[in-house]
């Protein structure tokens, strides 16, 4: 009798998602690395296994969500700056700066949480979620 051979799951390569996370975290100070990371994530998502594909999906959504928030806040600040000449826009500019800082922090926290899941070798559990 021959015994049934159960296939052993091969671990997925975590190098490229780690590189993208690193580029995103570097992008907190240098914006160009974020877009390089985005290109790498798009290029590797199709060939990744299910665990790493969840990280790529999370990384791609993370950057697009952040960009949309920065666009919204940028418009808010652009309207607030001329209005600050008559003192009406000062609260708008302050609120915009606060939201921009919060989005920056939100982006950093999401990247760090993703790195933790990646270091454990786990898929990202909720890649389509807006929160952490």
Short mmCIF file of N, CA and C in Angstrom, two decimals, residues 17-131:
data_model
loop_
_atom_site.label_atom_id
_atom_site.label_comp_id
_atom_site.label_asym_id
_atom_site.label_seq_id
_atom_site.Cartn_x
_atom_site.Cartn_y
_atom_site.Cartn_z
N UNK A 17 6.88 42.27 -0.40
CA UNK A 17 5.98 43.06 0.45
C UNK A 17 6.75 43.83 1.52
N UNK A 18 7.82 43.23 2.06
CA UNK A 18 8.62 43.94 3.06
C UNK A 18 9.31 45.16 2.45
N UNK A 19 9.76 45.02 1.20
CA UNK A 19 10.37 46.16 0.51
C UNK A 19 9.34 47.27 0.32
N UNK A 20 8.13 46.90 -0.06
CA UNK A 20 7.08 47.91 -0.27
C UNK A 20 6.73 48.60 1.05
N UNK A 21 6.60 47.83 2.11
CA UNK A 21 6.35 48.45 3.42
C UNK A 21 7.48 49.40 3.79
N UNK A 22 8.72 48.99 3.53
CA UNK A 22 9.86 49.86 3.82
C UNK A 22 9.83 51.13 2.99
N UNK A 23 9.49 51.01 1.72
CA UNK A 23 9.40 52.19 0.87
C UNK A 23 8.28 53.13 1.33
N UNK A 24 7.17 52.54 1.77
CA UNK A 24 6.07 53.36 2.28
C UNK A 24 6.50 54.10 3.54
N UNK A 25 7.18 53.40 4.44
CA UNK A 25 7.60 54.06 5.68
C UNK A 25 8.67 55.11 5.40
N UNK A 26 9.55 54.86 4.43
CA UNK A 26 10.49 55.90 4.02
C UNK A 26 9.76 57.07 3.37
N UNK A 27 8.64 56.77 2.74
CA UNK A 27 7.86 57.79 2.07
C UNK A 27 7.22 58.79 3.01
N UNK A 28 7.23 58.49 4.30
CA UNK A 28 6.72 59.47 5.25
C UNK A 28 7.60 60.72 5.25
N UNK A 29 8.85 60.57 4.83
CA UNK A 29 9.75 61.71 4.73
C UNK A 29 10.10 62.06 3.29
N UNK A 30 9.95 61.10 2.37
CA UNK A 30 10.33 61.30 0.98
C UNK A 30 9.24 60.68 0.11
N UNK A 31 8.42 61.48 -0.47
CA UNK A 31 7.21 61.02 -1.14
C UNK A 31 7.46 60.12 -2.35
N UNK A 32 8.58 60.26 -3.02
CA UNK A 32 8.83 59.50 -4.24
C UNK A 32 8.90 58.01 -3.96
N UNK A 33 9.40 57.60 -2.79
CA UNK A 33 9.51 56.18 -2.49
C UNK A 33 8.13 55.52 -2.35
N UNK A 34 7.12 56.30 -1.96
CA UNK A 34 5.76 55.75 -1.87
C UNK A 34 5.28 55.33 -3.25
N UNK A 35 5.51 56.13 -4.24
CA UNK A 35 5.06 55.80 -5.59
C UNK A 35 5.86 54.65 -6.19
N UNK A 36 7.14 54.55 -5.84
CA UNK A 36 7.93 53.38 -6.26
C UNK A 36 7.35 52.12 -5.62
N UNK A 37 7.01 52.20 -4.35
CA UNK A 37 6.40 51.07 -3.66
C UNK A 37 5.05 50.70 -4.26
N UNK A 38 4.28 51.69 -4.66
CA UNK A 38 2.98 51.43 -5.28
C UNK A 38 3.15 50.68 -6.60
N UNK A 39 4.12 51.08 -7.39
CA UNK A 39 4.39 50.39 -8.66
C UNK A 39 4.81 48.95 -8.41
N UNK A 40 5.67 48.73 -7.43
CA UNK A 40 6.11 47.37 -7.09
C UNK A 40 4.92 46.54 -6.62
N UNK A 41 4.04 47.12 -5.80
CA UNK A 41 2.88 46.39 -5.30
C UNK A 41 1.95 45.98 -6.44
N UNK A 42 1.69 46.91 -7.36
CA UNK A 42 0.85 46.57 -8.51
C UNK A 42 1.50 45.49 -9.38
N UNK A 43 2.82 45.57 -9.55
CA UNK A 43 3.52 44.62 -10.42
C UNK A 43 3.55 43.20 -9.83
N UNK A 44 3.58 43.08 -8.52
CA UNK A 44 3.74 41.78 -7.89
C UNK A 44 2.44 41.17 -7.37
N UNK A 45 1.37 41.92 -7.33
CA UNK A 45 0.12 41.41 -6.75
C UNK A 45 -0.42 40.21 -7.52
N UNK A 46 -0.35 40.23 -8.82
CA UNK A 46 -0.91 39.14 -9.62
C UNK A 46 -0.19 37.82 -9.47
N UNK A 47 1.11 37.85 -9.24
CA UNK A 47 1.87 36.60 -9.13
C UNK A 47 2.07 36.14 -7.69
N UNK A 48 1.54 36.86 -6.75
CA UNK A 48 1.72 36.51 -5.33
C UNK A 48 0.73 35.44 -4.92
N UNK A 49 1.10 34.70 -3.89
CA UNK A 49 0.19 33.73 -3.30
C UNK A 49 -0.89 34.45 -2.51
N UNK A 50 -1.82 33.71 -1.95
CA UNK A 50 -2.96 34.36 -1.29
C UNK A 50 -2.58 35.21 -0.07
N UNK A 51 -1.58 34.76 0.69
CA UNK A 51 -1.19 35.54 1.88
C UNK A 51 -0.55 36.87 1.47
N UNK A 52 0.39 36.81 0.56
CA UNK A 52 1.08 38.03 0.15
C UNK A 52 0.19 38.91 -0.72
N UNK A 53 -0.73 38.31 -1.45
CA UNK A 53 -1.67 39.12 -2.24
C UNK A 53 -2.53 39.98 -1.32
N UNK A 54 -2.85 39.46 -0.13
CA UNK A 54 -3.63 40.29 0.81
C UNK A 54 -2.80 41.48 1.27
N UNK A 55 -1.49 41.30 1.43
CA UNK A 55 -0.63 42.42 1.80
C UNK A 55 -0.54 43.44 0.66
N UNK A 56 -0.40 42.95 -0.57
CA UNK A 56 -0.34 43.87 -1.71
C UNK A 56 -1.65 44.65 -1.85
N UNK A 57 -2.78 43.97 -1.67
CA UNK A 57 -4.07 44.66 -1.74
C UNK A 57 -4.15 45.72 -0.66
N UNK A 58 -3.72 45.37 0.53
CA UNK A 58 -3.72 46.32 1.64
C UNK A 58 -2.81 47.51 1.34
N UNK A 59 -1.62 47.24 0.82
CA UNK A 59 -0.68 48.32 0.51
C UNK A 59 -1.21 49.26 -0.56
N UNK A 60 -1.82 48.69 -1.57
CA UNK A 60 -2.37 49.52 -2.65
C UNK A 60 -3.52 50.37 -2.14
N UNK A 61 -4.42 49.76 -1.38
CA UNK A 61 -5.55 50.52 -0.84
C UNK A 61 -5.09 51.57 0.16
N UNK A 62 -4.05 51.26 0.92
CA UNK A 62 -3.54 52.19 1.91
C UNK A 62 -3.07 53.48 1.26
N UNK A 63 -2.34 53.37 0.17
CA UNK A 63 -1.83 54.57 -0.47
C UNK A 63 -2.95 55.35 -1.15
N UNK A 64 -3.89 54.68 -1.81
CA UNK A 64 -4.97 55.41 -2.48
C UNK A 64 -5.89 56.09 -1.46
N UNK A 65 -6.15 55.45 -0.34
CA UNK A 65 -6.96 56.10 0.70
C UNK A 65 -6.25 57.33 1.24
N UNK A 66 -4.96 57.22 1.45
CA UNK A 66 -4.19 58.36 1.95
C UNK A 66 -4.16 59.50 0.94
N UNK A 67 -3.98 59.16 -0.32
CA UNK A 67 -3.96 60.20 -1.35
C UNK A 67 -5.28 60.95 -1.38
N UNK A 68 -6.41 60.21 -1.32
CA UNK A 68 -7.71 60.88 -1.34
C UNK A 68 -7.87 61.81 -0.14
N UNK A 69 -7.44 61.38 1.03
CA UNK A 69 -7.54 62.26 2.19
C UNK A 69 -6.66 63.49 2.02
N UNK A 70 -5.45 63.32 1.49
CA UNK A 70 -4.58 64.47 1.28
C UNK A 70 -5.14 65.43 0.24
N UNK A 71 -5.80 64.91 -0.78
CA UNK A 71 -6.44 65.78 -1.78
C UNK A 71 -7.57 66.58 -1.13
N UNK A 72 -8.41 65.91 -0.35
CA UNK A 72 -9.52 66.59 0.32
C UNK A 72 -8.99 67.68 1.26
N UNK A 73 -7.98 67.34 2.03
CA UNK A 73 -7.42 68.32 2.96
C UNK A 73 -6.70 69.43 2.21
N UNK A 74 -6.04 69.09 1.11
CA UNK A 74 -5.37 70.13 0.32
C UNK A 74 -6.35 71.14 -0.22
N UNK A 75 -7.49 70.68 -0.70
CA UNK A 75 -8.53 71.60 -1.18
C UNK A 75 -9.04 72.46 -0.03
N UNK A 76 -9.21 71.84 1.13
CA UNK A 76 -9.67 72.59 2.30
C UNK A 76 -8.68 73.71 2.66
N UNK A 77 -7.40 73.39 2.65
CA UNK A 77 -6.39 74.38 2.99
C UNK A 77 -6.31 75.46 1.91
N UNK A 78 -6.43 75.07 0.63
CA UNK A 78 -6.39 76.07 -0.45
C UNK A 78 -7.53 77.07 -0.34
N UNK A 79 -8.70 76.61 0.11
CA UNK A 79 -9.80 77.54 0.32
C UNK A 79 -9.62 78.33 1.61
N UNK A 80 -8.98 77.74 2.59
CA UNK A 80 -8.81 78.41 3.87
C UNK A 80 -7.76 79.50 3.86
N UNK A 81 -6.72 79.35 3.06
CA UNK A 81 -5.64 80.34 3.05
C UNK A 81 -6.13 81.71 2.60
N UNK A 82 -6.84 81.85 1.46
CA UNK A 82 -7.32 83.19 1.11
C UNK A 82 -8.34 83.73 2.12
N UNK A 83 -9.15 82.84 2.68
CA UNK A 83 -10.13 83.29 3.67
C UNK A 83 -9.49 83.71 4.98
N UNK A 84 -8.25 83.29 5.21
CA UNK A 84 -7.59 83.67 6.46
C UNK A 84 -7.22 85.15 6.46
N UNK A 85 -7.24 85.79 5.30
CA UNK A 85 -6.99 87.23 5.26
C UNK A 85 -8.07 88.00 6.00
N UNK A 86 -9.27 87.43 6.05
CA UNK A 86 -10.36 88.06 6.80
C UNK A 86 -10.67 87.26 8.07
N UNK A 87 -9.70 86.45 8.49
CA UNK A 87 -9.74 85.67 9.73
C UNK A 87 -10.76 84.54 9.75
N UNK A 88 -11.56 84.38 8.71
CA UNK A 88 -12.53 83.29 8.67
C UNK A 88 -11.83 81.97 8.35
N UNK A 89 -10.77 82.03 7.58
CA UNK A 89 -10.13 80.81 7.11
C UNK A 89 -9.12 80.22 8.06
N UNK A 90 -8.77 80.92 9.12
CA UNK A 90 -7.77 80.40 10.06
C UNK A 90 -8.21 79.07 10.66
N UNK A 91 -9.45 78.94 11.15
CA UNK A 91 -9.85 77.62 11.66
C UNK A 91 -9.84 76.53 10.59
N UNK A 92 -10.14 76.90 9.34
CA UNK A 92 -10.12 75.92 8.26
C UNK A 92 -8.70 75.43 8.02
N UNK A 93 -7.74 76.33 8.01
CA UNK A 93 -6.34 75.96 7.80
C UNK A 93 -5.83 75.12 8.97
N UNK A 94 -6.18 75.50 10.18
CA UNK A 94 -5.75 74.74 11.35
C UNK A 94 -6.36 73.33 11.34
N UNK A 95 -7.65 73.25 11.00
CA UNK A 95 -8.30 71.94 10.91
C UNK A 95 -7.67 71.10 9.80
N UNK A 96 -7.36 71.72 8.67
CA UNK A 96 -6.70 71.00 7.59
C UNK A 96 -5.34 70.47 7.99
N UNK A 97 -4.57 71.28 8.71
CA UNK A 97 -3.26 70.84 9.18
C UNK A 97 -3.40 69.68 10.18
N UNK A 98 -4.40 69.76 11.04
CA UNK A 98 -4.64 68.69 12.00
C UNK A 98 -5.02 67.39 11.29
N UNK A 99 -5.92 67.49 10.31
CA UNK A 99 -6.35 66.30 9.58
C UNK A 99 -5.18 65.72 8.78
N UNK A 100 -4.36 66.58 8.20
CA UNK A 100 -3.21 66.10 7.43
C UNK A 100 -2.24 65.33 8.34
N UNK A 101 -2.01 65.85 9.53
CA UNK A 101 -1.16 65.14 10.49
C UNK A 101 -1.77 63.81 10.92
N UNK A 102 -3.09 63.81 11.10
CA UNK A 102 -3.78 62.57 11.49
C UNK A 102 -3.70 61.53 10.38
N UNK A 103 -3.82 61.95 9.13
CA UNK A 103 -3.72 61.01 8.00
C UNK A 103 -2.29 60.47 7.91
N UNK A 104 -1.31 61.31 8.14
CA UNK A 104 0.08 60.88 8.13
C UNK A 104 0.30 59.81 9.20
N UNK A 105 -0.20 60.05 10.40
CA UNK A 105 -0.07 59.10 11.50
C UNK A 105 -0.83 57.81 11.20
N UNK A 106 -2.05 57.93 10.65
CA UNK A 106 -2.87 56.78 10.28
C UNK A 106 -2.14 55.91 9.26
N UNK A 107 -1.53 56.53 8.27
CA UNK A 107 -0.77 55.81 7.25
C UNK A 107 0.40 55.06 7.89
N UNK A 108 1.13 55.72 8.78
CA UNK A 108 2.29 55.10 9.44
C UNK A 108 1.86 53.92 10.31
N UNK A 109 0.78 54.09 11.06
CA UNK A 109 0.31 53.00 11.93
C UNK A 109 -0.14 51.81 11.10
N UNK A 110 -0.86 52.06 10.02
CA UNK A 110 -1.31 50.96 9.16
C UNK A 110 -0.11 50.21 8.56
N UNK A 111 0.93 50.93 8.18
CA UNK A 111 2.11 50.27 7.63
C UNK A 111 2.81 49.42 8.70
N UNK A 112 2.92 49.93 9.90
CA UNK A 112 3.57 49.18 10.97
C UNK A 112 2.76 47.92 11.31
N UNK A 113 1.43 48.04 11.36
CA UNK A 113 0.59 46.87 11.62
C UNK A 113 0.76 45.84 10.50
N UNK A 114 0.84 46.30 9.27
CA UNK A 114 1.06 45.39 8.15
C UNK A 114 2.41 44.68 8.25
N UNK A 115 3.43 45.40 8.68
CA UNK A 115 4.76 44.79 8.86
C UNK A 115 4.69 43.71 9.95
N UNK A 116 3.93 43.96 10.99
CA UNK A 116 3.80 42.96 12.06
C UNK A 116 3.17 41.68 11.52
N UNK A 117 2.08 41.82 10.77
CA UNK A 117 1.46 40.63 10.17
C UNK A 117 2.41 39.94 9.21
N UNK A 118 3.15 40.71 8.44
CA UNK A 118 4.10 40.13 7.50
C UNK A 118 5.22 39.39 8.22
N UNK A 119 5.72 39.95 9.30
CA UNK A 119 6.80 39.30 10.06
C UNK A 119 6.33 37.98 10.67
N UNK A 120 5.07 37.90 11.01
CA UNK A 120 4.51 36.65 11.54
C UNK A 120 4.23 35.63 10.43
N UNK A 121 4.30 36.05 9.19
CA UNK A 121 4.02 35.17 8.07
C UNK A 121 2.53 35.00 7.82
N UNK A 122 1.73 35.91 8.33
CA UNK A 122 0.28 35.83 8.19
C UNK A 122 -0.19 36.75 7.07
N UNK A 123 -1.35 36.41 6.54
CA UNK A 123 -1.96 37.32 5.58
C UNK A 123 -2.55 38.50 6.35
N UNK A 124 -2.75 39.61 5.64
CA UNK A 124 -3.38 40.74 6.31
C UNK A 124 -4.87 40.41 6.42
N UNK A 125 -5.43 40.43 7.64
CA UNK A 125 -6.78 39.90 7.83
C UNK A 125 -7.90 40.72 7.19
N UNK A 126 -7.74 42.02 7.10
CA UNK A 126 -8.80 42.87 6.57
C UNK A 126 -8.22 43.87 5.57
N UNK A 127 -7.76 43.43 4.41
CA UNK A 127 -7.09 44.36 3.50
C UNK A 127 -8.02 45.42 2.91
N UNK A 128 -9.33 45.19 2.93
CA UNK A 128 -10.25 46.17 2.35
C UNK A 128 -10.80 47.14 3.39
N UNK A 129 -10.36 47.04 4.62
CA UNK A 129 -10.88 47.87 5.69
C UNK A 129 -10.23 49.25 5.69
N UNK A 130 -11.01 50.26 6.10
CA UNK A 130 -10.48 51.62 6.20
C UNK A 130 -9.69 51.83 7.49
N UNK A 131 -10.04 51.09 8.50
CA UNK A 131 -9.35 51.24 9.77
C UNK A 131 -8.12 50.34 9.82
#
